mmCIF file of C-alpha atoms and ligand atoms in Angstrom:
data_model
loop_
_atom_site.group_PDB
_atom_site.id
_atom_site.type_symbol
_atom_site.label_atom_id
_atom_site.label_comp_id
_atom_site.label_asym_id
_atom_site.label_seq_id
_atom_site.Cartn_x
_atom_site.Cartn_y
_atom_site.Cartn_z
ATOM 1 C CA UNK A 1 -1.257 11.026 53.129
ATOM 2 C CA UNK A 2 -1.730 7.918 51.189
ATOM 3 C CA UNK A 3 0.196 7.076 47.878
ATOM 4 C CA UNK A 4 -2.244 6.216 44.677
ATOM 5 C CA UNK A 5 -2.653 6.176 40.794
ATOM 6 C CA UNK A 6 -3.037 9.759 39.748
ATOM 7 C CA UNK A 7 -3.111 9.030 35.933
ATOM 8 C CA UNK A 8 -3.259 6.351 33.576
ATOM 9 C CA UNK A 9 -2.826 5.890 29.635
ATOM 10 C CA UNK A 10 -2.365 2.546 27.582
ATOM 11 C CA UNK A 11 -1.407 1.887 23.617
ATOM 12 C CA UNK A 12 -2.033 -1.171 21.846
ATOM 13 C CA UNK A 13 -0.469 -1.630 18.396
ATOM 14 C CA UNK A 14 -3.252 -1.575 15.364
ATOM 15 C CA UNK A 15 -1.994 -4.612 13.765
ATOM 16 C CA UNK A 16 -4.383 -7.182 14.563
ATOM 17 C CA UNK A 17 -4.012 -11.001 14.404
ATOM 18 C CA UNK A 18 -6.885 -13.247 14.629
ATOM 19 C CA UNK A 19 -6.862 -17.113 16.205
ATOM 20 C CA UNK A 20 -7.921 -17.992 12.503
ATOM 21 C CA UNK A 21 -4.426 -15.723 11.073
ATOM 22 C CA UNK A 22 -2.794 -18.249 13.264
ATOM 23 C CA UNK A 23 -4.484 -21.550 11.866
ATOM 24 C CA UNK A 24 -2.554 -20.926 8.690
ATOM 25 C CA UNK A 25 1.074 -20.919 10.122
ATOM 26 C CA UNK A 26 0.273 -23.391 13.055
ATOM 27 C CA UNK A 27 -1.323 -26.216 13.716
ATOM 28 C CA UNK A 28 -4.336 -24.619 15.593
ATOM 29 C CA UNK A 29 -7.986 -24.321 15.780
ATOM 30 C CA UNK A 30 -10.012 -20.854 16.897
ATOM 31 C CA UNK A 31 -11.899 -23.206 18.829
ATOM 32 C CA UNK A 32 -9.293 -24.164 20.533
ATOM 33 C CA UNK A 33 -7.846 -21.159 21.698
ATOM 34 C CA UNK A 34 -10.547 -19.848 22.627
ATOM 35 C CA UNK A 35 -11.934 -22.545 24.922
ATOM 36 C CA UNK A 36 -8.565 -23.345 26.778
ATOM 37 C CA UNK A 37 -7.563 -19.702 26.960
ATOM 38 C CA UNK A 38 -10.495 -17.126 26.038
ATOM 39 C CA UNK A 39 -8.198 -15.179 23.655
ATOM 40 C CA UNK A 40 -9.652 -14.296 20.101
ATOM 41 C CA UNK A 41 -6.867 -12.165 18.690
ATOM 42 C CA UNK A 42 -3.950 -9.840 19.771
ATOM 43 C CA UNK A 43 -2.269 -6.630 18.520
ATOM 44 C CA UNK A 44 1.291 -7.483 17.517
ATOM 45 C CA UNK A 45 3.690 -4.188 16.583
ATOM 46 C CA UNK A 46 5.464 -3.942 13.270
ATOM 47 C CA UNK A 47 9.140 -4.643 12.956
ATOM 48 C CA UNK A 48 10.078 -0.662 13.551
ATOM 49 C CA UNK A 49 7.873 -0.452 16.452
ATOM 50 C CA UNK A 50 9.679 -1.481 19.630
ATOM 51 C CA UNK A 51 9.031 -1.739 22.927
ATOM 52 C CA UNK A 52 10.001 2.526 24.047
ATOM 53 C CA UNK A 53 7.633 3.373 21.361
ATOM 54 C CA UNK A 54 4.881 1.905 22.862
ATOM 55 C CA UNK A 55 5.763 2.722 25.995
ATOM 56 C CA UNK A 56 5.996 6.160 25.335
ATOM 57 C CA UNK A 57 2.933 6.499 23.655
ATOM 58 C CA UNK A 58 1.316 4.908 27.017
ATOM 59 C CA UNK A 59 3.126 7.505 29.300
ATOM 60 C CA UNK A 60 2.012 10.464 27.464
ATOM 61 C CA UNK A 61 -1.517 9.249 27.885
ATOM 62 C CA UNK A 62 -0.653 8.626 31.715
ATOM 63 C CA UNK A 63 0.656 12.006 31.549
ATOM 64 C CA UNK A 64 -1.789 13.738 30.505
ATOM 65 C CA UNK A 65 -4.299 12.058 32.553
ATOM 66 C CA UNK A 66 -2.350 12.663 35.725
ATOM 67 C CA UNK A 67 -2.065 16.693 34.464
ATOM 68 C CA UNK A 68 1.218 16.688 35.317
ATOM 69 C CA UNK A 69 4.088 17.750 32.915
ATOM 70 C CA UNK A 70 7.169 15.646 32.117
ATOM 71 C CA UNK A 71 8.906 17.823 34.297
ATOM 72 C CA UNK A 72 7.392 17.274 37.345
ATOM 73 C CA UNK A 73 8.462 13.982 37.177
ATOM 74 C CA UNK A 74 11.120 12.096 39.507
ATOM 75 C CA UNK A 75 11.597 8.839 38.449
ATOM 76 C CA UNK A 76 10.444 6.656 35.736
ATOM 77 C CA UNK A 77 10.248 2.808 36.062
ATOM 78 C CA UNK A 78 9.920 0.817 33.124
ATOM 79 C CA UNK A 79 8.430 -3.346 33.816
ATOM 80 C CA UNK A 80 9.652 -5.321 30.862
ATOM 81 C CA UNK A 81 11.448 -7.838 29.774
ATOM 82 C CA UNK A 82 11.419 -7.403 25.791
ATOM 83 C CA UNK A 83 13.501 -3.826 26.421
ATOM 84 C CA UNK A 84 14.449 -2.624 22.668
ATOM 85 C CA UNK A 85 18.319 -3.396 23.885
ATOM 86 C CA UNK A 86 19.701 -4.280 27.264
ATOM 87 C CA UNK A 87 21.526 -0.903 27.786
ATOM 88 C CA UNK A 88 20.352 2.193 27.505
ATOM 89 C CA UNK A 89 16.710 1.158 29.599
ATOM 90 C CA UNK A 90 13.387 1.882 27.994
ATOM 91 C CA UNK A 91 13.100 3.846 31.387
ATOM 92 C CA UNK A 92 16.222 6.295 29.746
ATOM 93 C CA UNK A 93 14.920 6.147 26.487
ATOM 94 C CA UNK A 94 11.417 7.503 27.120
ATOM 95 C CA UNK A 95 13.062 9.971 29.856
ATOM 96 C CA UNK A 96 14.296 11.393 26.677
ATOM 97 C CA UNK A 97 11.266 11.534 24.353
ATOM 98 C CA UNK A 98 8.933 12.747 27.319
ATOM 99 C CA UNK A 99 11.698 15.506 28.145
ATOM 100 C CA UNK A 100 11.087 13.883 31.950
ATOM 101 C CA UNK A 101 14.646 16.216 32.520
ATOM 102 C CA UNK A 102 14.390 16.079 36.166
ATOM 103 C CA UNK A 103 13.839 11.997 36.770
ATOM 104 C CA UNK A 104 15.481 9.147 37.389
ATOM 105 C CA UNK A 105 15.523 6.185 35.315
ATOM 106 C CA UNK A 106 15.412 2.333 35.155
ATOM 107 C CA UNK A 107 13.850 -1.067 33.576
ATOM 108 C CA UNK A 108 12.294 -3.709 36.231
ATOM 109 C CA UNK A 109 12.738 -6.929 35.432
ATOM 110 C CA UNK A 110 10.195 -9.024 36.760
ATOM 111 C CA UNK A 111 8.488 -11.067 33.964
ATOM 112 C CA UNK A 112 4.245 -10.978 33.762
ATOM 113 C CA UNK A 113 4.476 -9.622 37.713
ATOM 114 C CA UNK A 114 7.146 -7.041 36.222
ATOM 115 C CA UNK A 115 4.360 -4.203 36.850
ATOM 116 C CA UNK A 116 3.496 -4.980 40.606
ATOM 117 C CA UNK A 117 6.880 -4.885 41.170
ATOM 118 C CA UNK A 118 7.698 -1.312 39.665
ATOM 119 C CA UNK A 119 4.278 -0.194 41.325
ATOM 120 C CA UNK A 120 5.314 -1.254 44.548
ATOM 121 C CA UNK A 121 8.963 -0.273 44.025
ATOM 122 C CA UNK A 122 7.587 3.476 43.305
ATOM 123 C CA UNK A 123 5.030 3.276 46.682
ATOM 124 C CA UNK A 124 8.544 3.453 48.739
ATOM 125 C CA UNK A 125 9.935 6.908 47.080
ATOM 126 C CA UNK A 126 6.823 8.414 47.591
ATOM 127 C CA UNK A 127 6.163 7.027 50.873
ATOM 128 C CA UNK A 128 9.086 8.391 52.054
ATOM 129 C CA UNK A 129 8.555 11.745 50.452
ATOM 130 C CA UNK A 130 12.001 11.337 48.654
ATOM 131 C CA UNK A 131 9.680 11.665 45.126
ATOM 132 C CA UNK A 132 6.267 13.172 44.539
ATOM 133 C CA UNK A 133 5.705 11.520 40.821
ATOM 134 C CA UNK A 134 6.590 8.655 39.417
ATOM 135 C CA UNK A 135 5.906 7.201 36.376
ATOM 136 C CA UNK A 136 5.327 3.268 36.128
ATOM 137 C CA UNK A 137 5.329 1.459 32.582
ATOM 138 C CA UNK A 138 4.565 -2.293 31.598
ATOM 139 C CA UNK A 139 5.316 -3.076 28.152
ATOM 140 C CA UNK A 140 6.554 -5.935 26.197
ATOM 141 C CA UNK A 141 7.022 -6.805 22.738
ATOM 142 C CA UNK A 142 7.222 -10.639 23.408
ATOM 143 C CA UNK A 143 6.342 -10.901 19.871
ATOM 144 C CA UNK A 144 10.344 -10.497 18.704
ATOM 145 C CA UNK A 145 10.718 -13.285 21.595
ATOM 146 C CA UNK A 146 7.680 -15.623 20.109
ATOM 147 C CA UNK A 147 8.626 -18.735 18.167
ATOM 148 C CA UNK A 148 6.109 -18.676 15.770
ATOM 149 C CA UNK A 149 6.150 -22.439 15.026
ATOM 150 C CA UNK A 150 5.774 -23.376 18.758
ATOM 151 C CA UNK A 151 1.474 -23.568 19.065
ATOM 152 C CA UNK A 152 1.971 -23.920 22.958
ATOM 153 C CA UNK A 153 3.109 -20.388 23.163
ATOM 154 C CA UNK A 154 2.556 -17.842 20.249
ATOM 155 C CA UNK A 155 -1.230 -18.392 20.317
ATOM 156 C CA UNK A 156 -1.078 -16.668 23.759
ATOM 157 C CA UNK A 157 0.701 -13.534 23.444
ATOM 158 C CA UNK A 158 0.816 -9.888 22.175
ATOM 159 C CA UNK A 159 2.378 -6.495 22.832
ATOM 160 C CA UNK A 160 0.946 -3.426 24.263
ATOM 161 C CA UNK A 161 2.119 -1.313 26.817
ATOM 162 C CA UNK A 162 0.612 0.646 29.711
ATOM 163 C CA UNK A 163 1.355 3.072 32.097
ATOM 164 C CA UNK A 164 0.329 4.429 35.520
ATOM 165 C CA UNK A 165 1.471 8.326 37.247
ATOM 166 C CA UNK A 166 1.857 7.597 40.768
ATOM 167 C CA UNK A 167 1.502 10.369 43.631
ATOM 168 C CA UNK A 168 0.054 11.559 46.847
ATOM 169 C CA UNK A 169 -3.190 11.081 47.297
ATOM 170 C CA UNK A 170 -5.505 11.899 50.527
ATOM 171 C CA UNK A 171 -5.439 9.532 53.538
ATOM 172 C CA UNK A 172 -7.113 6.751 53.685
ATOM 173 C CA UNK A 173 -6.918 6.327 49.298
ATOM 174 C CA UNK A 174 -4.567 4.432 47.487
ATOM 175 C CA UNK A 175 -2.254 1.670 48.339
ATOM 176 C CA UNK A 176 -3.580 -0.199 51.229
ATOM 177 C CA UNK A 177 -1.161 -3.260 51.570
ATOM 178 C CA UNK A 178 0.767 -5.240 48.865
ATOM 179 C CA UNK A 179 2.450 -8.728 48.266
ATOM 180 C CA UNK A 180 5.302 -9.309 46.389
ATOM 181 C CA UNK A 181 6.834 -12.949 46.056
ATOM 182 C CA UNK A 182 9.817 -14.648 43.805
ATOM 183 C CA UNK A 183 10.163 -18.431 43.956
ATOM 184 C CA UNK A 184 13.259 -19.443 41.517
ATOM 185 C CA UNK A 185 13.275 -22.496 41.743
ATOM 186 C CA UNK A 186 10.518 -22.837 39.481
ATOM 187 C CA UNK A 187 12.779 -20.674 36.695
ATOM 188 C CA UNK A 188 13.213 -23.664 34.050
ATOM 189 C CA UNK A 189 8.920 -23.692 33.453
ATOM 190 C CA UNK A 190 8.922 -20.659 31.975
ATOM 191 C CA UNK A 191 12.189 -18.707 29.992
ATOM 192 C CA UNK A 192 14.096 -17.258 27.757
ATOM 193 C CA UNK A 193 16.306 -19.554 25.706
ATOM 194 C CA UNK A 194 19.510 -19.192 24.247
ATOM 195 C CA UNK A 195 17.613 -18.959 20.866
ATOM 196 C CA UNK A 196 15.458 -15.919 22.076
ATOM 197 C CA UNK A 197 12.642 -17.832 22.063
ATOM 198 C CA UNK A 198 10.002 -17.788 25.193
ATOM 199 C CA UNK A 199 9.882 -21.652 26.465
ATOM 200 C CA UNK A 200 6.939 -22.085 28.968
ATOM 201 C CA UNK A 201 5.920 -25.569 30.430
ATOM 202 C CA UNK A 202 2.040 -24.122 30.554
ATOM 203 C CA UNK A 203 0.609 -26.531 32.857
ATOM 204 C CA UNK A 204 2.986 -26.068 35.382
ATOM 205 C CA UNK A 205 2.831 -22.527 35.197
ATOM 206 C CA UNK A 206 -1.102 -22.886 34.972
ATOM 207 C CA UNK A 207 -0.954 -25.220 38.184
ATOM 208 C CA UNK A 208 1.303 -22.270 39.942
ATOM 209 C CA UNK A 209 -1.170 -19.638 38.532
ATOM 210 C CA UNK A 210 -4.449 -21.004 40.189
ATOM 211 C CA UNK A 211 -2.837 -21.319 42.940
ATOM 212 C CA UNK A 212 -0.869 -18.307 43.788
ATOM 213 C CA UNK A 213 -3.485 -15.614 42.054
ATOM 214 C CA UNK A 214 -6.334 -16.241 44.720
ATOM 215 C CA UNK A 215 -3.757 -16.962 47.405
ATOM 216 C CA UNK A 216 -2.617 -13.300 46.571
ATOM 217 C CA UNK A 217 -5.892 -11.522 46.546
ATOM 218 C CA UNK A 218 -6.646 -12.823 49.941
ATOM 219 C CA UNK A 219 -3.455 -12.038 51.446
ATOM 220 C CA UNK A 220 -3.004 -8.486 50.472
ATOM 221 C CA UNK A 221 -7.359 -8.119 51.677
ATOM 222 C CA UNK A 222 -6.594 -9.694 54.563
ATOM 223 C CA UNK A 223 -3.212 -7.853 55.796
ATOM 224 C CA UNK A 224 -5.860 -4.618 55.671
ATOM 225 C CA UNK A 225 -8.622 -6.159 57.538
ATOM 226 C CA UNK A 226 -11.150 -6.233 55.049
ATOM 227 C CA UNK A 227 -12.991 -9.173 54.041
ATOM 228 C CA UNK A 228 -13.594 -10.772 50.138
ATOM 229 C CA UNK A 229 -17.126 -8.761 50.274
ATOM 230 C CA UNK A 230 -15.194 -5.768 50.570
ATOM 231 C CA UNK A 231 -13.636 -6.029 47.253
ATOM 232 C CA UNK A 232 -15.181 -4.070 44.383
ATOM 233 C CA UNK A 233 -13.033 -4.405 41.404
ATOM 234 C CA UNK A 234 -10.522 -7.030 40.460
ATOM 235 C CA UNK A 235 -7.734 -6.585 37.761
ATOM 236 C CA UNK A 236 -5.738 -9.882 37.015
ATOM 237 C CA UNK A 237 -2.845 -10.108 34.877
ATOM 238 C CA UNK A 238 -4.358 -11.675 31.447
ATOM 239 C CA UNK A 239 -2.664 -15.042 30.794
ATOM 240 C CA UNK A 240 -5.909 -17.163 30.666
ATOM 241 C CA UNK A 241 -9.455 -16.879 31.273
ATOM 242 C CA UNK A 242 -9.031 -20.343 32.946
ATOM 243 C CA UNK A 243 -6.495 -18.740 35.431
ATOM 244 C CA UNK A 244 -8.761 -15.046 36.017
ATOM 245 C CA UNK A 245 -11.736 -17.120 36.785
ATOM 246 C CA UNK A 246 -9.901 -18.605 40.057
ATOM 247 C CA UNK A 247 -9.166 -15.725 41.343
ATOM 248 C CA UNK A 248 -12.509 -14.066 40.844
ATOM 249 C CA UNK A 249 -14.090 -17.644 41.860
ATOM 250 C CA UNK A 250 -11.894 -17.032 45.192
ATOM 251 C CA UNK A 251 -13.282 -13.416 45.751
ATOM 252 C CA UNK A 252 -16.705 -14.587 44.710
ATOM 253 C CA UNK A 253 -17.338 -11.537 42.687
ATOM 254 C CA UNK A 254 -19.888 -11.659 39.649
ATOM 255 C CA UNK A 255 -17.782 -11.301 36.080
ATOM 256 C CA UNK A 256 -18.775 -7.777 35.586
ATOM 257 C CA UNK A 257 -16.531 -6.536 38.420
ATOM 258 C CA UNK A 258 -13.408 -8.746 36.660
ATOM 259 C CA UNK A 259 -11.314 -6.537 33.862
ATOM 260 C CA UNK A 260 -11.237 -8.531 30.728
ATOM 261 C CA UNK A 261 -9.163 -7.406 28.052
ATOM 262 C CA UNK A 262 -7.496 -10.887 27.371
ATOM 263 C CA UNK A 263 -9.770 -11.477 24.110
ATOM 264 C CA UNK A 264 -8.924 -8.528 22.703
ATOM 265 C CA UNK A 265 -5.151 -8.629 23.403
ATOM 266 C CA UNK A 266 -4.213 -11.960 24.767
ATOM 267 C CA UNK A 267 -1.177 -11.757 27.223
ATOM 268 C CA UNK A 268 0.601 -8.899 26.800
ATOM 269 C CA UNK A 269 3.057 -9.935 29.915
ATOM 270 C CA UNK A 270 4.084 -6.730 32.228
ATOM 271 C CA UNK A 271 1.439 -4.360 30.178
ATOM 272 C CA UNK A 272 -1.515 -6.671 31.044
ATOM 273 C CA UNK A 273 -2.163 -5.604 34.453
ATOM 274 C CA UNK A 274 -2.190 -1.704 33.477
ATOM 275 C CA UNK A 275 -3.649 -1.944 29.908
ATOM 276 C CA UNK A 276 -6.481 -3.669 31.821
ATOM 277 C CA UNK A 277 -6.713 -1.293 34.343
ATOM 278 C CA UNK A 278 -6.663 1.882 32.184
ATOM 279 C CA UNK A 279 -9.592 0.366 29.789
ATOM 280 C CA UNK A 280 -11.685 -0.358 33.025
ATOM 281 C CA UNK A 281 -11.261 3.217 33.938
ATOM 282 C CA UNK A 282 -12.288 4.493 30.226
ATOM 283 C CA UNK A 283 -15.313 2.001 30.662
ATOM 284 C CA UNK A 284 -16.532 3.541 34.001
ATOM 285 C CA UNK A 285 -16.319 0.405 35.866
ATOM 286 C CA UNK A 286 -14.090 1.686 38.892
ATOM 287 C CA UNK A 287 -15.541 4.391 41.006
ATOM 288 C CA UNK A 288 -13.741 6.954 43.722
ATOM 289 C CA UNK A 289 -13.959 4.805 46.943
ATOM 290 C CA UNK A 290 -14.091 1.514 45.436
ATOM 291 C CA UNK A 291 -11.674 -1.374 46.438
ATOM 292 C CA UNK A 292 -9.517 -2.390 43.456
ATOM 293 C CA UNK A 293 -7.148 -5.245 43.817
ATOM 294 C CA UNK A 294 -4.525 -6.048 41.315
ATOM 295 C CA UNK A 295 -2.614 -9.290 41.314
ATOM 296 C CA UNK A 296 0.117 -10.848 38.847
ATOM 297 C CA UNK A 297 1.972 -13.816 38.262
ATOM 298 C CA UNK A 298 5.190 -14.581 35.717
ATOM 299 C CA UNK A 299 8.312 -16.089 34.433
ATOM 300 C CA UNK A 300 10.595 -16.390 37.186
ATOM 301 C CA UNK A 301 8.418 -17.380 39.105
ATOM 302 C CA UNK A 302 7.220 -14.298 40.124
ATOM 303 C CA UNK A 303 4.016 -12.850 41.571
ATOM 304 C CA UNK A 304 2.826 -10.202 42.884
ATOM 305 C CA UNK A 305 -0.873 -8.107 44.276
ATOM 306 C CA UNK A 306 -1.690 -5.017 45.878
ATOM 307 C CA UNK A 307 -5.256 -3.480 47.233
ATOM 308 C CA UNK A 308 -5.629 0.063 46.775
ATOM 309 C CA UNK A 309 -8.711 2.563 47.508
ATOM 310 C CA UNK A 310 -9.317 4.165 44.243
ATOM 311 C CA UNK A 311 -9.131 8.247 44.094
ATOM 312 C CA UNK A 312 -7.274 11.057 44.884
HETATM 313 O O1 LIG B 1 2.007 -14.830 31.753
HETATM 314 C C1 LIG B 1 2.218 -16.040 32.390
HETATM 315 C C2 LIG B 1 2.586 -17.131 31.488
HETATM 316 N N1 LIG B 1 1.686 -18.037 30.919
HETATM 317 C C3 LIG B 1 0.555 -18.586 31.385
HETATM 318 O O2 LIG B 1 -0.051 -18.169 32.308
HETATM 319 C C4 LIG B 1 0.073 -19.801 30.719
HETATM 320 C C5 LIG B 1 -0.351 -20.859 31.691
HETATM 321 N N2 LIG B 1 -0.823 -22.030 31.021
HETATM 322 C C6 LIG B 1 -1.934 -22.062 30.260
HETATM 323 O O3 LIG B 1 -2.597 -21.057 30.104
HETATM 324 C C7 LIG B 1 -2.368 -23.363 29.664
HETATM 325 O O4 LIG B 1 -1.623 -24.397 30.261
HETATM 326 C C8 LIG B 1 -2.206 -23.422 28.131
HETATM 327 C C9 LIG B 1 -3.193 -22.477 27.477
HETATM 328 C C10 LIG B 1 -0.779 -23.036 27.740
HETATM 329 C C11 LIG B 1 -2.481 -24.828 27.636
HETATM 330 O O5 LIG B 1 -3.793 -25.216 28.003
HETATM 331 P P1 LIG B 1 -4.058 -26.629 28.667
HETATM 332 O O6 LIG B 1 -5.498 -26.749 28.828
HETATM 333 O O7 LIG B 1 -3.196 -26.684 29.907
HETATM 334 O O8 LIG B 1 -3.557 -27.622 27.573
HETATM 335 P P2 LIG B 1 -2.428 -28.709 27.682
HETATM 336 O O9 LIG B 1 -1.082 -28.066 27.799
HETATM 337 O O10 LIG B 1 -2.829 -29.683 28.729
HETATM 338 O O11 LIG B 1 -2.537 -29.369 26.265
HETATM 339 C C12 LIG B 1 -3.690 -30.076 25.845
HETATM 340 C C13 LIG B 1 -3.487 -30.481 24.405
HETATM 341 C C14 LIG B 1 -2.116 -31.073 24.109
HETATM 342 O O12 LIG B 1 -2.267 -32.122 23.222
HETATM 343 P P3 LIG B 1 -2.192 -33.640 23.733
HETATM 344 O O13 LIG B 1 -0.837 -33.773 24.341
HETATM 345 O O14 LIG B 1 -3.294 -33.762 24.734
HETATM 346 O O15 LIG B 1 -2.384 -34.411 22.469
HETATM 347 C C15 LIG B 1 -1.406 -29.936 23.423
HETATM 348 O O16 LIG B 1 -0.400 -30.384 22.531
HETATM 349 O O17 LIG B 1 -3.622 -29.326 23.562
HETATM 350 C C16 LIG B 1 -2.512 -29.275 22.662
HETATM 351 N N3 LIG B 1 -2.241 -27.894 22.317
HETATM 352 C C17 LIG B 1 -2.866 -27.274 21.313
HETATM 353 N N4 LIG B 1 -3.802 -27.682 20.439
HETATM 354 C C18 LIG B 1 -4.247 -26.775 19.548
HETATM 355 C C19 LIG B 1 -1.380 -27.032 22.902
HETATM 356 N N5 LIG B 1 -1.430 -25.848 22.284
HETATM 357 C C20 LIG B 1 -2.341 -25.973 21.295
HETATM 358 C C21 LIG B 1 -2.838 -25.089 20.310
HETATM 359 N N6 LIG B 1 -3.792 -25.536 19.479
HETATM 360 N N7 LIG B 1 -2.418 -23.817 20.210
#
């Protein structure tokens, strides 16, 4: 028996904001953003949309996907770091709109990597068949944590939230091997202030990024025996184009094989990784068989990558 993604869903909010939206409240160019970063706009949610809305929107996609009811599920795991309030969890809060009666509950704090970290976290419960479904969410709302005079940051990010069903799959599909990593001493580049605000240093946290995202997808290919030509599909958390293109450089895969939703959405933090992935599977570019690796990096620092076999 392996343990793999039996369903996935994602929701974007419909509010859209354009790089040009932002040349009128900061000092900016569309140019600019897009050559340093390759976003050209982001969905950000309205003031009564928080982050359990979206992220119950994305699990009842993931639901449905997976054909499994609410019911059947025993846990729930919600990535973020923009919960609505600290206590109850999103995790509680959409146990309660899905009617998930029978699962657990709890938020995963673990930044951008947040979503590796829940995936990897739910691998164990089914691995040792103390669960049969659980439900993983990334979402953020970093908007309500942007300062929206600061150009260095709120050109980069938006909220969206997506959503994974994990289960048993057959042998041999699945998770193959994973990586997860903390470093905290690097905790002052990128943060939340006493002001709510997100403070990043970005080119330290780009300098960590190039670094640790290729390092990643090698090390979790590697621990399974397979080689870089092995790898068919590669879904990076969306902080910068700059910062994908390393890692794909490092796998030497052509761009096709790469999920890009970063131009559409910009960084959406612990959604990225499974927003990306769900669109990728809606666009028919992961088949059963195929090797998919996934790889993150956050606030923290954090990071985090696993290689799966995609299909039941
Ligand atoms: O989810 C994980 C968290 N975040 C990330 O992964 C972000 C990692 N870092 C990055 O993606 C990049 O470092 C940034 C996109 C944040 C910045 O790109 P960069 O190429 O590293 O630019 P820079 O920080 O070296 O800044 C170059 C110049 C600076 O001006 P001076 O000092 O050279 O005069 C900045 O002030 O660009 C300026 N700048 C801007 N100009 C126009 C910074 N932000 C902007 C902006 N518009 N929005």
């Amino acid at each position: 028996m392996g343990v793999g993604i039996i369903g996935t869903g994602h929701y974007a909010p419909d509010n859209i904001v354009t790089n040009k939206d932002l040349e009128k409240i900061v000092d900016t160019t569309d140019e600019w953003i897009r050559s340093r970063t390759g976003i050209e706009e982001r969905r950000i949610a309205k003031d009564d949309e928080d982050s359990s809305d979206m992220a119950y929107k994305a699990a009842k996609r993931a639901l449905e996907d997976a054909s499994i009811k609410a019911e059947d599920l025993d846990m729930i795991l919600v990535a973020t770091v923009t919960p609505d309030t600290p206590f109850p969890s999103v995790a509680c809060m959409i146990q309660e709109k899905l009617g998930a009666t029978n699962a657990a509950a709890m938020d995963v704090a673990a930044a951008c990597a947040g979503f590796m970290y829940g995936m990897i976290t739910a691998q164990q419960f089914i691995e040792t068949k103390a669960y049969k479904h659980i439900l993983v969410v990334g979402v953020d709302k970093l908007s309500k944590i942007t300062d929206w005079t600061d150009r260095n940051t709120c050109v980069l990010l938006g909220d969206g939230a997506g959503a994974v069903v994990l289960g048993e799959v057959s042998e041999g599909k699945g998770i193959l091997s994973f990586e997860l990593g903390a470093d905290g001493s690097g905790g002052e580049e990128l943060y939340q202030s006493k002001e709510d605000h997100l403070v990043m240093n970005g080119r330290e946290v780009f300098k960590f990024a190039v670094r640790q995202m290729p390092q990643s997808c090698m090390n979790v290919i590697e621990k399974v025996g397979l080689q870089k030509e092995d790898v068919d599909y590669l879904v990076p958390h969306q902080a910068n184009i700059r910062i994908m293109e390393a890692a794909r450089n490092r796998l030497d895969i052509p761009e096709e094989r790469m999920a890009k939703t970063i131009q559409h959405y910009g960084n959406n933090s612990s959604a990225s990784i499974p927003i990306a992935l769900s669109e990728s599977l809606q666009n028919g570019k992961i088949n059963d068989g195929d090797v998919v690796v996934l790889v993150g990096f956050g606030g923290g620092l954090t990071w985090g990558a696993v290689a799966l076999r995609w299909g039941k």
